[in-house]
Amino acid sequence: MGVPWTNKEVVHLLHRAGFGSTGEEVTACIGLGREETVRRLIAGEALIDQASSLTPFDQLTADGKKSLDPLQLADQQMYWLYRMVYSSAPLIEKMTLFWHGHFATANYKVNDVTLMVQQNTLFRKHALGSFKELVLAIGKDPAMMIWLDVNRNKKGKPNENYAREAMELFTLGIGHYTETDVKEAARAFTGWTYDKKENKVGYNPKQHDNDTKTLLEETGKLDSDDVIEIIFHQKTLPIFLATKLLKYFATDSPSESWIQKVAEHISAKATMGEVLQELFLSDEFYEEKLRLSLIKTPADYVAGILKCCKLTVSKGHAQAMRRMGQELYSPPDVAGWRGGASWLNTNSLLSRYQFAESIAKQLNGKVLLSAEYTPEQQERPEEWVKLWSQRMGITDLSDKTLQGLTAYADDTIVHTKQKNAGLRGLLQLVLISPEAQMK
């Protein structure tokens, strides 16, 4: 492997495979080396020794006042954000978020926080496991069944919602099935029900269409498991999933050859963990042109800042994510969040700036004056900028950003006796810099 293993490569990996990094993690990963760092991420093992374990939901307090209520959506959103920031298995949380967007299900229709959290637990359980097992499981997930009207899918009156999305959004993509395939798959999915009063998923053979069906050129008395089996015979499935994975973890515009390579791994490997291990060990993943090339999601931005600053997660932080355009447990529709440049429209960008301002105010003044935030050469403004950018997980600044931040540090920190306000201002400016929006 020709790529070096320095703090730049480590930060790149930790921002893509997790939600930012701390200085301790970067130092630890450099010592571990690339292979062991990736192995630990895939295995869900802590990157640093003596990593603290997560506080259980029922023991965590909200904003230092009261315990969380499991039936309140805002409390569950806060707890998932807390997991993103402080989990010692960041890749599992990152993949849980990936599956949440992939199998997009929203509480505004499900209207049951418990079921949304149950689905979230399902994604976490299968985060790095078999994609096929996850697809089989999601079809019998209560939140998904409510979301895509599975209860309305009965013999003689098939509802096509789940059948369509199972192919279009979950496995094959648009153009790789016909309308007839949708109708036939819907017939095969009949019979499954969810009883909300009893909270039970069941199968009613009397409501299942047991007649012969033809799906994607395969014929038989097909049922729901047969549909998934046939879908997984399609050559377009690994291509579809490889493209989504590369756009999520690597680049907005992956090459056909890279997509093909990852698709081959999806076909050959038993688990998503093995597929991602190949990706994170590849030299292509660390190419210079890929660094700071993806726009951070609100989850990346908020969780990453809280992680870098080692701040206690509050309900307001999860609400800030919503204002930025990403409300946990409530993606906009069946296609999930659009991502990319859509994260940086006028309103959401303003929300990022307001969040950065609130963080600069929240951070304890003693922390800003501590040794870890103070460069050795205090008289050099560029050293303040360099240190603080690195502490916020930014490995490269453009000349324009560097000049602007250096001029600010020179005026408000180096050449003033009351530098506390300047420190908070510098932190805010670093966090709203163009580079801070990228990973």
XYZ file of C-alpha atoms in Angstrom:
439
model
C 0.000 0.000 0.000
C 1.562 3.250 -1.165
C -0.500 5.760 0.809
C 1.193 7.181 3.935
C -0.528 6.961 7.316
C -0.416 10.407 8.900
C -2.929 12.504 10.814
C -4.447 13.625 7.477
C -5.327 10.073 6.445
C -6.580 9.226 9.931
C -8.838 12.294 10.108
C -10.149 11.542 6.613
C -11.069 7.988 7.650
C -12.614 8.948 11.001
C -14.755 11.690 9.439
C -16.017 9.355 6.725
C -16.396 6.188 8.827
C -17.661 8.014 11.920
C -18.600 11.451 13.195
C -15.323 13.310 13.523
C -12.340 12.702 15.753
C -10.575 13.749 18.917
C -6.857 14.388 19.209
C -6.506 11.270 21.366
C -8.160 9.120 18.706
C -5.959 10.492 15.924
C -2.801 9.832 17.940
C -3.985 6.333 18.836
C -4.850 5.459 15.223
C -1.485 6.619 13.919
C 0.080 4.205 16.400
C -2.291 1.386 15.491
C -1.659 1.675 11.756
C -4.200 1.581 8.961
C -5.061 -2.137 9.044
C -5.653 -2.311 12.806
C -7.586 0.974 12.834
C -9.907 -0.298 10.091
C -10.210 -3.692 11.796
C -11.348 -2.035 15.019
C -13.854 0.188 13.208
C -15.389 -2.825 11.462
C -15.395 -4.911 14.651
C -16.955 -2.107 16.686
C -13.959 -2.045 19.041
C -12.785 1.163 20.730
C -9.945 3.033 19.029
C -8.491 4.245 22.314
C -7.785 2.384 25.541
C -10.139 2.962 28.467
C -12.887 4.341 26.222
C -15.927 5.203 28.300
C -19.102 3.209 27.714
C -22.401 4.802 26.734
C -24.828 5.785 29.464
C -28.079 3.794 28.989
C -31.111 5.756 27.816
C -32.929 5.483 31.139
C -29.914 6.824 33.045
C -29.047 9.793 30.845
C -30.338 13.183 31.969
C -31.582 15.887 29.630
C -29.813 19.234 29.936
C -28.771 18.344 33.474
C -32.327 18.404 34.784
C -34.440 15.315 34.260
C -34.227 11.837 32.785
C -35.263 11.187 29.216
C -38.747 10.002 28.288
C -38.640 7.036 25.849
C -41.987 8.065 24.334
C -40.825 11.569 23.407
C -39.396 11.891 19.900
C -37.111 14.800 20.907
C -35.586 12.690 23.688
C -34.936 9.759 21.349
C -33.403 12.125 18.787
C -31.107 13.501 21.461
C -30.075 10.019 22.570
C -29.198 8.909 19.052
C -27.109 12.077 18.612
C -25.439 11.248 21.939
C -24.582 7.806 20.534
C -23.091 9.369 17.395
C -20.854 11.613 19.492
C -19.732 9.209 22.193
C -20.098 5.642 20.885
C -16.842 3.687 20.815
C -18.213 2.012 17.647
C -18.677 5.056 15.366
C -18.892 3.101 12.111
C -21.876 1.158 13.422
C -23.662 4.453 14.150
C -22.657 5.803 10.729
C -24.094 2.726 9.011
C -27.222 2.884 11.177
C -27.739 6.394 9.790
C -27.005 5.126 6.264
C -29.698 2.451 6.548
C -32.116 4.984 8.073
C -31.772 7.065 4.900
C -31.764 4.019 2.626
C -34.905 2.429 4.088
C -36.317 5.882 4.849
C -39.189 5.674 7.353
C -40.607 8.705 9.167
C -42.425 9.110 12.442
C -44.863 11.673 11.004
C -46.753 8.754 9.402
C -45.765 5.854 11.671
C -46.775 8.000 14.668
C -45.153 5.657 17.171
C -41.766 6.582 18.636
C -41.327 3.101 20.117
C -41.612 1.499 16.676
C -39.177 4.006 15.158
C -36.613 3.201 17.847
C -37.260 -0.511 17.306
C -36.438 -0.056 13.616
C -33.334 1.937 14.558
C -32.230 -0.993 16.727
C -32.763 -3.308 13.758
C -30.495 -1.138 11.600
C -27.851 -1.102 14.328
C -28.018 -4.882 14.699
C -27.564 -5.420 10.950
C -25.386 -2.327 10.380
C -22.350 -4.239 9.121
C -23.979 -7.620 8.600
C -25.660 -9.314 5.639
C -27.561 -6.940 3.352
C -29.880 -9.758 2.319
C -30.784 -10.539 5.930
C -31.519 -6.845 6.513
C -33.778 -6.658 3.440
C -35.663 -9.744 4.647
C -36.011 -8.261 8.139
C -37.126 -4.774 7.071
C -40.129 -6.200 5.224
C -41.442 -7.505 8.532
C -40.534 -4.420 10.554
C -43.665 -2.794 12.073
C -42.609 0.809 11.335
C -41.886 -0.065 7.697
C -45.157 -1.998 7.427
C -47.106 1.056 8.575
C -44.989 3.437 6.471
C -45.566 1.531 3.206
C -49.099 0.242 3.861
C -48.292 -3.459 4.087
C -51.575 -4.062 5.973
C -53.466 -2.895 2.886
C -51.772 -5.491 0.685
C -54.298 -8.343 0.489
C -55.239 -11.090 -1.917
C -57.327 -9.630 -4.723
C -56.506 -6.061 -3.686
C -52.709 -5.782 -3.735
C -51.138 -2.527 -2.518
C -47.981 -1.814 -4.532
C -46.227 0.643 -2.206
C -43.826 -1.738 -0.506
C -43.219 -3.852 -3.622
C -42.276 -0.760 -5.631
C -39.888 0.710 -3.061
C -38.341 -2.706 -2.345
C -37.050 -2.656 -5.916
C -36.746 1.037 -6.766
C -35.164 2.405 -3.577
C -33.895 -0.582 -1.609
C -32.251 -2.962 -4.084
C -32.298 -2.364 -7.861
C -32.938 1.277 -8.710
C -35.192 2.876 -11.308
C -35.268 1.211 -14.726
C -34.352 -2.300 -13.630
C -37.864 -3.649 -13.224
C -41.222 -3.190 -14.971
C -44.641 -2.139 -13.738
C -45.685 -5.764 -14.170
C -42.864 -6.781 -11.836
C -44.228 -4.364 -9.223
C -47.730 -5.853 -9.505
C -46.428 -9.419 -9.317
C -44.174 -8.651 -6.327
C -47.087 -6.987 -4.526
C -49.150 -10.170 -4.990
C -46.255 -12.220 -3.594
C -46.003 -9.975 -0.525
C -49.712 -10.421 0.378
C -50.623 -12.063 3.674
C -48.332 -10.192 6.042
C -50.043 -8.028 8.686
C -49.219 -5.881 11.683
C -51.646 -5.728 14.617
C -50.970 -2.412 16.344
C -53.108 -3.231 19.402
C -51.275 -6.498 20.013
C -47.987 -5.121 18.610
C -47.548 -8.326 16.597
C -46.415 -9.050 13.067
C -48.314 -12.005 11.643
C -48.973 -13.982 8.494
C -52.485 -14.795 7.303
C -52.363 -17.507 4.610
C -55.965 -16.736 3.629
C -54.890 -13.236 2.601
C -51.937 -14.492 0.545
C -52.272 -14.785 -3.226
C -50.956 -18.290 -3.872
C -51.456 -18.261 -7.631
C -48.582 -18.377 -10.106
C -46.638 -15.154 -10.641
C -43.771 -14.081 -12.900
C -41.208 -11.678 -11.396
C -38.100 -10.530 -13.225
C -38.525 -13.473 -15.627
C -38.793 -16.091 -12.876
C -42.111 -17.911 -12.467
C -43.731 -19.820 -9.603
C -46.160 -19.596 -6.702
C -43.988 -16.897 -5.209
C -44.108 -15.595 -1.623
C -42.269 -12.737 0.077
C -39.023 -14.667 0.621
C -39.055 -15.789 -3.016
C -39.293 -12.137 -4.109
C -36.153 -11.230 -2.162
C -34.344 -14.310 -3.478
C -35.168 -13.344 -7.085
C -34.182 -9.710 -6.509
C -30.815 -10.863 -5.167
C -30.258 -12.843 -8.382
C -30.167 -9.565 -10.331
C -26.761 -8.315 -11.496
C -27.866 -4.711 -11.006
C -28.285 -5.084 -7.225
C -24.569 -4.982 -6.252
C -24.031 -2.097 -8.715
C -26.897 -0.149 -7.136
C -25.641 -0.692 -3.580
C -21.983 -0.072 -4.482
C -22.922 3.301 -5.990
C -24.814 4.352 -2.853
C -21.993 3.241 -0.544
C -19.327 5.072 -2.540
C -21.404 8.264 -2.665
C -21.942 8.037 1.109
C -18.363 7.261 2.114
C -16.059 8.349 -0.721
C -17.136 10.694 -3.530
C -20.162 12.307 -5.170
C -19.052 10.950 -8.555
C -17.441 7.491 -8.250
C -15.867 6.086 -11.421
C -17.480 3.123 -13.178
C -14.399 1.021 -12.449
C -14.554 1.797 -8.720
C -18.284 1.024 -8.616
C -17.605 -2.269 -10.383
C -14.845 -3.186 -7.940
C -17.048 -2.518 -4.878
C -19.958 -4.340 -6.562
C -17.735 -7.399 -6.952
C -16.945 -7.252 -3.243
C -20.663 -7.006 -2.429
C -21.291 -10.134 -4.492
C -18.359 -12.057 -3.010
C -18.423 -10.999 0.647
C -20.907 -12.224 3.241
C -21.236 -8.937 5.143
C -21.201 -5.182 4.642
C -18.381 -5.012 7.166
C -16.136 -7.015 4.847
C -17.094 -4.766 1.914
C -16.263 -1.603 3.881
C -13.029 -3.124 5.150
C -11.863 -3.466 1.532
C -12.941 0.121 0.834
C -11.210 1.651 3.857
C -7.989 -0.262 3.180
C -7.877 0.744 -0.506
C -5.445 3.384 -1.717
C -8.216 5.025 -3.786
C -10.118 5.950 -0.627
C -7.248 8.171 0.567
C -6.551 10.045 -2.685
C -5.856 13.740 -2.142
C -8.751 14.808 -4.406
C -11.266 13.012 -2.164
C -10.319 14.879 1.012
C -12.774 17.590 2.010
C -14.788 16.700 -1.108
C -18.080 15.675 0.541
C -20.432 18.150 2.213
C -21.041 17.219 5.826
C -24.549 16.152 6.696
C -26.080 17.989 9.663
C -25.349 14.824 11.678
C -21.682 15.006 10.655
C -21.500 18.715 11.407
C -23.260 18.722 14.795
C -21.918 15.433 16.153
C -18.419 16.208 14.895
C -18.272 19.590 16.627
C -19.650 18.178 19.893
C -17.070 15.381 19.708
C -14.136 17.703 19.010
C -15.195 20.095 21.776
C -16.098 17.247 24.169
C -19.420 18.887 25.003
C -22.418 17.347 26.731
C -25.197 16.607 24.240
C -28.456 18.486 24.784
C -31.915 18.454 23.212
C -31.124 21.765 21.558
C -28.306 20.158 19.590
C -30.687 17.611 18.023
C -33.113 20.441 17.242
C -30.258 22.322 15.563
C -29.857 19.322 13.239
C -33.541 19.598 12.337
C -33.124 23.274 11.455
C -30.186 22.313 9.251
C -32.450 19.943 7.318
C -31.886 16.551 8.939
C -34.384 15.505 11.569
C -33.621 12.058 12.959
C -36.483 9.571 12.615
C -38.152 11.908 10.093
C -36.560 11.826 6.634
C -38.618 13.902 4.174
C -40.066 11.011 2.140
C -39.439 7.450 0.933
C -36.308 8.538 -0.948
C -34.667 9.879 2.215
C -32.463 12.965 2.420
C -31.142 14.224 -0.907
C -27.709 15.148 0.461
C -24.957 16.947 -1.422
C -25.435 20.647 -2.105
C -28.975 20.494 -0.673
C -27.401 20.610 2.801
C -26.087 24.114 2.141
C -29.105 26.156 1.060
C -29.536 29.633 2.540
C -31.647 28.594 5.531
C -29.643 25.535 6.519
C -26.332 27.380 6.166
C -27.626 30.129 8.454
C -28.577 27.420 10.965
C -25.018 26.082 10.845
C -23.668 29.573 11.564
C -26.066 29.973 14.484
C -25.032 26.578 15.840
C -21.349 27.523 15.608
C -22.071 30.736 17.501
C -23.888 28.818 20.249
C -20.984 26.355 20.581
C -18.478 29.217 20.907
C -20.589 30.600 23.752
C -21.054 27.199 25.438
C -17.416 26.164 25.570
C -15.933 26.855 28.986
C -13.528 29.796 29.030
C -10.996 27.758 31.008
C -10.924 25.213 28.172
C -10.179 27.925 25.607
C -7.329 29.190 27.795
C -5.946 25.700 28.485
C -2.653 24.352 27.182
C -4.292 22.154 24.535
C -5.860 25.241 22.935
C -2.698 27.376 23.237
C 0.069 27.125 20.617
C 3.710 27.069 21.666
C 4.399 30.207 19.628
C 1.606 32.402 21.020
C 2.923 35.495 19.271
C 2.299 33.948 15.822
C -1.394 34.301 14.790
C -1.112 31.611 12.108
C -0.153 29.120 14.842
C -3.448 29.804 16.642
C -5.338 29.164 13.419
C -3.382 26.005 12.640
C -3.864 24.536 16.127
C -7.546 25.360 16.407
C -8.325 24.088 12.917
C -6.626 20.784 13.734
C -8.525 20.543 17.011
C -11.771 20.882 15.028
C -10.719 18.121 12.650
C -9.765 20.348 9.702
C -6.476 19.234 8.164
C -6.329 21.741 5.278
C -7.341 25.381 4.910
C -7.404 27.339 1.668
C -5.073 30.337 1.414
C -8.081 32.668 1.553
C -9.479 31.091 4.730
C -6.047 30.973 6.331
C -5.411 34.654 5.604
C -8.791 35.744 6.971
C -8.513 33.703 10.178
C -4.889 34.744 10.705
C -5.782 38.433 10.402
C -8.590 37.958 12.919
C -6.338 36.111 15.385
C -3.690 38.795 15.016
C -6.160 41.570 15.899
C -8.182 39.887 18.638
C -5.797 37.411 20.308
C -2.145 38.276 19.708
C -2.462 42.061 19.975
C -4.954 42.428 22.801
C -4.874 41.959 26.549
C -8.526 40.857 26.677
C -8.282 37.892 24.347
C -11.172 35.815 25.732
C -13.684 37.341 23.305
C -11.186 36.858 20.500
C -10.844 33.170 21.342
C -14.576 32.598 21.121
C -14.704 34.576 17.900
C -11.894 32.514 16.386
C -13.648 29.276 17.317
C -16.862 30.471 15.691
C -15.045 31.561 12.522
C -13.204 28.236 12.260
C -16.519 26.369 12.594
C -18.248 28.424 9.882
C -15.317 28.282 7.471
C -15.956 26.566 4.114
C -13.572 23.775 5.088
C -15.556 23.039 8.282
C -18.594 22.200 6.122
C -16.642 19.513 4.281
C -15.289 16.094 5.142
